[in-house]
């Protein structure tokens, strides 16, 4: 009988008495087993804020690459499901799509810390679950937006043995941050750099964690490289201006020759995308120059994080516990600057916004390896459960990612990412509003759903906007998403007409937009209960042409700032039946 260390540990926890547990283990493993019960693993989870993968920010983090990429696995197809801080973090810490958390924005009524609390997640998210599974849990840095100096105690965040949170309106103020420790009053760090402060706090919690008797889960969530926002800008009348981040003094002269990669989609001569993106003006020279500066400030600010990672790993290694600790490095969402003529920001479905770094090092994780399987932020809570040996929850919308575990071979993988967004698009930087005819640093009508799908022979992105505009990009031939195929009748994909491919993608999106639990992981099972279709390739079978052509289409009645299902078109997909819709294909 083969058991993962995690499963063994959960037996130990469940038995709640180590002598009894080892008897039980002995019975299960049998006398010939060579497995020696080992301590359950620790976790250090580092989550940056708005860090891109696509603009190559990781290339400027040599210490992180040395510790986590060379000694760990890089997940090269890792995606977020909502490209905005708060919804993405709530999804990450609950393992659920934003349409199932309904925390879809950064502030009430649709999001932020108050919405997280209202939805009951303060009693029901990863640290709470880990604590009850026997973990000591620690957190420092930004948890959620709208977690403020006024509401931090009503209620306090649950689930942590030690916490020291960045609080609004000072979260993004690099040189005047406010942190709030355990149940103490908030403390202002005016004049000190936020990343320097978090480094001290993180190392302090690491000492506490290493000194404990239980396994630990430590999260370090620096604000870098998010834009700087001064509190005075939030309290004033004018809409918040998000300006370039501020690096530590010792890093501010670095990378003087670096500029944003001049890819085909950087400030292109022709507009691209749909909706408000298609109306963006081409950026003038002064704007491009400022954006290059903005990019350099992000890379410089990340140097503080690179050193933070180095300090944590060095201390962990010195403690002798590195062999039993998983270190996970990621970001809450990606970032674009200048691609598709966009000012700095996230909130879009393009590759820059939804792809983020994911590096994992730990016991049994192969070093210096790139894993290409499609993975998402919704998969991370299930992955941590899996590694810790805790049985998965039914309400997880994700599934453990490929990591060493006895259960791996039987766990379903997926080739799709469900991307969803409601509300505003944010135009960051001092020149962001110049892109907008309304002269505001945000745009309306940024509500859309999409599916990103990567199979052996296809690499597609399909979206439906609240304006009922559509996009389809074939990233095999168009990696920069400049050529929207949706309206071009001539093209063939995978030897099929565009309308045949779109019919499948739309049906898949129809299932995914309201999926729950296992249907988010295996959406084709909803359409094909017989299990004959497991991926897009299978669904393209000619015998299904009529079935897919007759399926209802994803649509919206109008643009809304939040998740109002009644305005989001058909909710249920028709299941395929040999005897029903497509009987003619069967006979
Ligand atoms: C999501 O939250 C908003 C704001 O409270 C609410 O109007 C909406 O009905 C909720 N959606 C669902 C599906 O519960
Ligand atoms: C951490 O919190 C849990 C839950 O309250 C508790 O059982 C555990 O003893 C705490 N650990 C430490 C080191 O205080
Ligand atoms: C820094 O923040 C404190 C509150 O935490 C505030 O009183 C002070 O005015 C701020 N300083 C600056 C320079 O904005
Ligand atoms: C937003 O979309 C609606 C359709 O839902 C449209 O009528 C309106 O003009 C759009 N507003 C802007 C600012 O684009």
JSON list of C-alpha atoms in Angstrom, two decimals, residues 284-399:
[
{"chain": "A", "resi": 284, "resn": "UNK", "atom": "CA", "xyz": [3.07, 59.53, -27.62]},
{"chain": "A", "resi": 285, "resn": "UNK", "atom": "CA", "xyz": [6.82, 59.58, -27.01]},
{"chain": "A", "resi": 286, "resn": "UNK", "atom": "CA", "xyz": [6.61, 61.23, -23.59]},
{"chain": "A", "resi": 287, "resn": "UNK", "atom": "CA", "xyz": [4.12, 58.60, -22.43]},
{"chain": "A", "resi": 288, "resn": "UNK", "atom": "CA", "xyz": [6.27, 55.73, -23.70]},
{"chain": "A", "resi": 289, "resn": "UNK", "atom": "CA", "xyz": [9.26, 57.25, -21.94]},
{"chain": "A", "resi": 290, "resn": "UNK", "atom": "CA", "xyz": [7.33, 57.52, -18.69]},
{"chain": "A", "resi": 291, "resn": "UNK", "atom": "CA", "xyz": [6.15, 53.91, -19.03]},
{"chain": "A", "resi": 292, "resn": "UNK", "atom": "CA", "xyz": [9.73, 52.72, -19.50]},
{"chain": "A", "resi": 293, "resn": "UNK", "atom": "CA", "xyz": [10.59, 54.56, -16.29]},
{"chain": "A", "resi": 294, "resn": "UNK", "atom": "CA", "xyz": [7.56, 52.97, -14.60]},
{"chain": "A", "resi": 295, "resn": "UNK", "atom": "CA", "xyz": [8.81, 49.54, -15.72]},
{"chain": "A", "resi": 296, "resn": "UNK", "atom": "CA", "xyz": [12.31, 50.21, -14.33]},
{"chain": "A", "resi": 297, "resn": "UNK", "atom": "CA", "xyz": [10.82, 51.33, -11.00]},
{"chain": "A", "resi": 298, "resn": "UNK", "atom": "CA", "xyz": [8.96, 48.02, -10.79]},
{"chain": "A", "resi": 299, "resn": "UNK", "atom": "CA", "xyz": [12.14, 46.03, -11.43]},
{"chain": "A", "resi": 300, "resn": "UNK", "atom": "CA", "xyz": [14.04, 48.11, -8.88]},
{"chain": "A", "resi": 301, "resn": "UNK", "atom": "CA", "xyz": [11.30, 47.69, -6.30]},
{"chain": "A", "resi": 302, "resn": "UNK", "atom": "CA", "xyz": [11.39, 43.94, -6.83]},
{"chain": "A", "resi": 303, "resn": "UNK", "atom": "CA", "xyz": [15.04, 43.92, -5.74]},
{"chain": "A", "resi": 304, "resn": "UNK", "atom": "CA", "xyz": [13.81, 44.32, -2.16]},
{"chain": "A", "resi": 305, "resn": "UNK", "atom": "CA", "xyz": [11.64, 41.23, -2.63]},
{"chain": "A", "resi": 306, "resn": "UNK", "atom": "CA", "xyz": [14.57, 39.33, -4.14]},
{"chain": "A", "resi": 307, "resn": "UNK", "atom": "CA", "xyz": [16.59, 40.07, -1.01]},
{"chain": "A", "resi": 308, "resn": "UNK", "atom": "CA", "xyz": [13.62, 39.17, 1.19]},
{"chain": "A", "resi": 309, "resn": "UNK", "atom": "CA", "xyz": [13.42, 35.75, -0.48]},
{"chain": "A", "resi": 310, "resn": "UNK", "atom": "CA", "xyz": [17.16, 35.32, 0.01]},
{"chain": "A", "resi": 311, "resn": "UNK", "atom": "CA", "xyz": [16.91, 36.15, 3.73]},
{"chain": "A", "resi": 312, "resn": "UNK", "atom": "CA", "xyz": [14.02, 33.73, 4.29]},
{"chain": "A", "resi": 313, "resn": "UNK", "atom": "CA", "xyz": [15.62, 30.85, 2.41]},
{"chain": "A", "resi": 314, "resn": "UNK", "atom": "CA", "xyz": [19.02, 31.41, 4.03]},
{"chain": "A", "resi": 315, "resn": "UNK", "atom": "CA", "xyz": [17.46, 31.36, 7.51]},
{"chain": "A", "resi": 316, "resn": "UNK", "atom": "CA", "xyz": [15.35, 28.31, 6.66]},
{"chain": "A", "resi": 317, "resn": "UNK", "atom": "CA", "xyz": [18.38, 26.43, 5.36]},
{"chain": "A", "resi": 318, "resn": "UNK", "atom": "CA", "xyz": [20.38, 27.29, 8.49]},
{"chain": "A", "resi": 319, "resn": "UNK", "atom": "CA", "xyz": [17.53, 25.90, 10.63]},
{"chain": "A", "resi": 320, "resn": "UNK", "atom": "CA", "xyz": [17.87, 22.45, 9.09]},
{"chain": "A", "resi": 321, "resn": "UNK", "atom": "CA", "xyz": [14.17, 22.42, 8.13]},
{"chain": "A", "resi": 322, "resn": "UNK", "atom": "CA", "xyz": [14.52, 23.26, 4.42]},
{"chain": "A", "resi": 323, "resn": "UNK", "atom": "CA", "xyz": [14.19, 19.58, 3.49]},
{"chain": "A", "resi": 324, "resn": "UNK", "atom": "CA", "xyz": [10.74, 19.49, 4.99]},
{"chain": "A", "resi": 325, "resn": "UNK", "atom": "CA", "xyz": [9.45, 22.86, 3.80]},
{"chain": "A", "resi": 326, "resn": "UNK", "atom": "CA", "xyz": [7.68, 23.82, 0.60]},
{"chain": "A", "resi": 327, "resn": "UNK", "atom": "CA", "xyz": [8.44, 27.33, -0.58]},
{"chain": "A", "resi": 328, "resn": "UNK", "atom": "CA", "xyz": [5.87, 28.70, -2.99]},
{"chain": "A", "resi": 329, "resn": "UNK", "atom": "CA", "xyz": [6.44, 31.96, -4.88]},
{"chain": "A", "resi": 330, "resn": "UNK", "atom": "CA", "xyz": [3.72, 33.67, -6.92]},
{"chain": "A", "resi": 331, "resn": "UNK", "atom": "CA", "xyz": [1.80, 36.93, -7.47]},
{"chain": "A", "resi": 332, "resn": "UNK", "atom": "CA", "xyz": [-1.87, 37.83, -7.11]},
{"chain": "A", "resi": 333, "resn": "UNK", "atom": "CA", "xyz": [-2.22, 38.86, -10.77]},
{"chain": "A", "resi": 334, "resn": "UNK", "atom": "CA", "xyz": [-0.07, 39.88, -13.70]},
{"chain": "A", "resi": 335, "resn": "UNK", "atom": "CA", "xyz": [0.56, 43.29, -15.26]},
{"chain": "A", "resi": 336, "resn": "UNK", "atom": "CA", "xyz": [0.72, 45.09, -18.59]},
{"chain": "A", "resi": 337, "resn": "UNK", "atom": "CA", "xyz": [2.47, 48.31, -19.56]},
{"chain": "A", "resi": 338, "resn": "UNK", "atom": "CA", "xyz": [1.97, 49.57, -23.08]},
{"chain": "A", "resi": 339, "resn": "UNK", "atom": "CA", "xyz": [0.84, 46.30, -24.71]},
{"chain": "A", "resi": 340, "resn": "UNK", "atom": "CA", "xyz": [-2.27, 46.88, -26.85]},
{"chain": "A", "resi": 341, "resn": "UNK", "atom": "CA", "xyz": [-1.67, 50.62, -26.13]},
{"chain": "A", "resi": 342, "resn": "UNK", "atom": "CA", "xyz": [-2.74, 50.03, -22.52]},
{"chain": "A", "resi": 343, "resn": "UNK", "atom": "CA", "xyz": [-1.41, 52.28, -19.78]},
{"chain": "A", "resi": 344, "resn": "UNK", "atom": "CA", "xyz": [0.08, 50.38, -16.79]},
{"chain": "A", "resi": 345, "resn": "UNK", "atom": "CA", "xyz": [-2.45, 48.10, -15.10]},
{"chain": "A", "resi": 346, "resn": "UNK", "atom": "CA", "xyz": [-4.11, 44.70, -14.83]},
{"chain": "A", "resi": 347, "resn": "UNK", "atom": "CA", "xyz": [-7.85, 43.86, -15.06]},
{"chain": "A", "resi": 348, "resn": "UNK", "atom": "CA", "xyz": [-7.65, 42.52, -18.65]},
{"chain": "A", "resi": 349, "resn": "UNK", "atom": "CA", "xyz": [-7.74, 38.96, -19.91]},
{"chain": "A", "resi": 350, "resn": "UNK", "atom": "CA", "xyz": [-4.58, 39.25, -21.99]},
{"chain": "A", "resi": 351, "resn": "UNK", "atom": "CA", "xyz": [-1.57, 37.03, -21.26]},
{"chain": "A", "resi": 352, "resn": "UNK", "atom": "CA", "xyz": [0.29, 39.81, -19.44]},
{"chain": "A", "resi": 353, "resn": "UNK", "atom": "CA", "xyz": [-2.51, 40.08, -16.86]},
{"chain": "A", "resi": 354, "resn": "UNK", "atom": "CA", "xyz": [-3.46, 36.46, -16.27]},
{"chain": "A", "resi": 355, "resn": "UNK", "atom": "CA", "xyz": [-0.07, 34.74, -16.36]},
{"chain": "A", "resi": 356, "resn": "UNK", "atom": "CA", "xyz": [1.94, 34.98, -13.16]},
{"chain": "A", "resi": 357, "resn": "UNK", "atom": "CA", "xyz": [5.16, 33.40, -11.91]},
{"chain": "A", "resi": 358, "resn": "UNK", "atom": "CA", "xyz": [4.78, 30.18, -9.91]},
{"chain": "A", "resi": 359, "resn": "UNK", "atom": "CA", "xyz": [7.90, 28.61, -8.43]},
{"chain": "A", "resi": 360, "resn": "UNK", "atom": "CA", "xyz": [7.81, 25.77, -5.93]},
{"chain": "A", "resi": 361, "resn": "UNK", "atom": "CA", "xyz": [10.69, 24.21, -4.10]},
{"chain": "A", "resi": 362, "resn": "UNK", "atom": "CA", "xyz": [10.36, 21.49, -1.48]},
{"chain": "A", "resi": 363, "resn": "UNK", "atom": "CA", "xyz": [10.65, 17.84, -0.56]},
{"chain": "A", "resi": 364, "resn": "UNK", "atom": "CA", "xyz": [10.49, 15.72, -3.69]},
{"chain": "A", "resi": 365, "resn": "UNK", "atom": "CA", "xyz": [9.90, 18.67, -6.05]},
{"chain": "A", "resi": 366, "resn": "UNK", "atom": "CA", "xyz": [12.28, 18.19, -8.98]},
{"chain": "A", "resi": 367, "resn": "UNK", "atom": "CA", "xyz": [14.95, 20.91, -9.15]},
{"chain": "A", "resi": 368, "resn": "UNK", "atom": "CA", "xyz": [15.57, 23.06, -12.21]},
{"chain": "A", "resi": 369, "resn": "UNK", "atom": "CA", "xyz": [12.53, 21.72, -14.03]},
{"chain": "A", "resi": 370, "resn": "UNK", "atom": "CA", "xyz": [9.86, 23.53, -16.04]},
{"chain": "A", "resi": 371, "resn": "UNK", "atom": "CA", "xyz": [6.39, 22.04, -15.72]},
{"chain": "A", "resi": 372, "resn": "UNK", "atom": "CA", "xyz": [4.12, 22.96, -18.61]},
{"chain": "A", "resi": 373, "resn": "UNK", "atom": "CA", "xyz": [0.78, 21.63, -17.34]},
{"chain": "A", "resi": 374, "resn": "UNK", "atom": "CA", "xyz": [-1.93, 24.29, -17.11]},
{"chain": "A", "resi": 375, "resn": "UNK", "atom": "CA", "xyz": [-2.33, 25.33, -13.47]},
{"chain": "A", "resi": 376, "resn": "UNK", "atom": "CA", "xyz": [-4.30, 28.14, -11.83]},
{"chain": "A", "resi": 377, "resn": "UNK", "atom": "CA", "xyz": [-4.58, 30.02, -8.54]},
{"chain": "A", "resi": 378, "resn": "UNK", "atom": "CA", "xyz": [-7.75, 28.02, -7.77]},
{"chain": "A", "resi": 379, "resn": "UNK", "atom": "CA", "xyz": [-5.51, 24.94, -7.70]},
{"chain": "A", "resi": 380, "resn": "UNK", "atom": "CA", "xyz": [-3.18, 26.23, -4.99]},
{"chain": "A", "resi": 381, "resn": "UNK", "atom": "CA", "xyz": [-5.36, 25.67, -1.89]},
{"chain": "A", "resi": 382, "resn": "UNK", "atom": "CA", "xyz": [-6.10, 22.10, -3.07]},
{"chain": "A", "resi": 383, "resn": "UNK", "atom": "CA", "xyz": [-2.37, 21.62, -3.74]},
{"chain": "A", "resi": 384, "resn": "UNK", "atom": "CA", "xyz": [-1.47, 22.74, -0.23]},
{"chain": "A", "resi": 385, "resn": "UNK", "atom": "CA", "xyz": [-4.14, 20.43, 1.21]},
{"chain": "A", "resi": 386, "resn": "UNK", "atom": "CA", "xyz": [-2.74, 17.60, -0.85]},
{"chain": "A", "resi": 387, "resn": "UNK", "atom": "CA", "xyz": [0.83, 18.18, 0.28]},
{"chain": "A", "resi": 388, "resn": "UNK", "atom": "CA", "xyz": [-0.30, 18.51, 3.89]},
{"chain": "A", "resi": 389, "resn": "UNK", "atom": "CA", "xyz": [-2.31, 15.29, 3.60]},
{"chain": "A", "resi": 390, "resn": "UNK", "atom": "CA", "xyz": [-5.67, 16.91, 4.29]},
{"chain": "A", "resi": 391, "resn": "UNK", "atom": "CA", "xyz": [-8.61, 15.43, 2.36]},
{"chain": "A", "resi": 392, "resn": "UNK", "atom": "CA", "xyz": [-9.78, 17.83, -0.38]},
{"chain": "A", "resi": 393, "resn": "UNK", "atom": "CA", "xyz": [-12.95, 19.85, 0.15]},
{"chain": "A", "resi": 394, "resn": "UNK", "atom": "CA", "xyz": [-15.92, 19.30, -2.17]},
{"chain": "A", "resi": 395, "resn": "UNK", "atom": "CA", "xyz": [-16.28, 23.03, -2.73]},
{"chain": "A", "resi": 396, "resn": "UNK", "atom": "CA", "xyz": [-12.80, 23.39, -4.22]},
{"chain": "A", "resi": 397, "resn": "UNK", "atom": "CA", "xyz": [-13.13, 24.55, -7.82]},
{"chain": "A", "resi": 398, "resn": "UNK", "atom": "CA", "xyz": [-9.53, 23.54, -8.52]},
{"chain": "A", "resi": 399, "resn": "UNK", "atom": "CA", "xyz": [-7.44, 20.42, -8.29]}
]
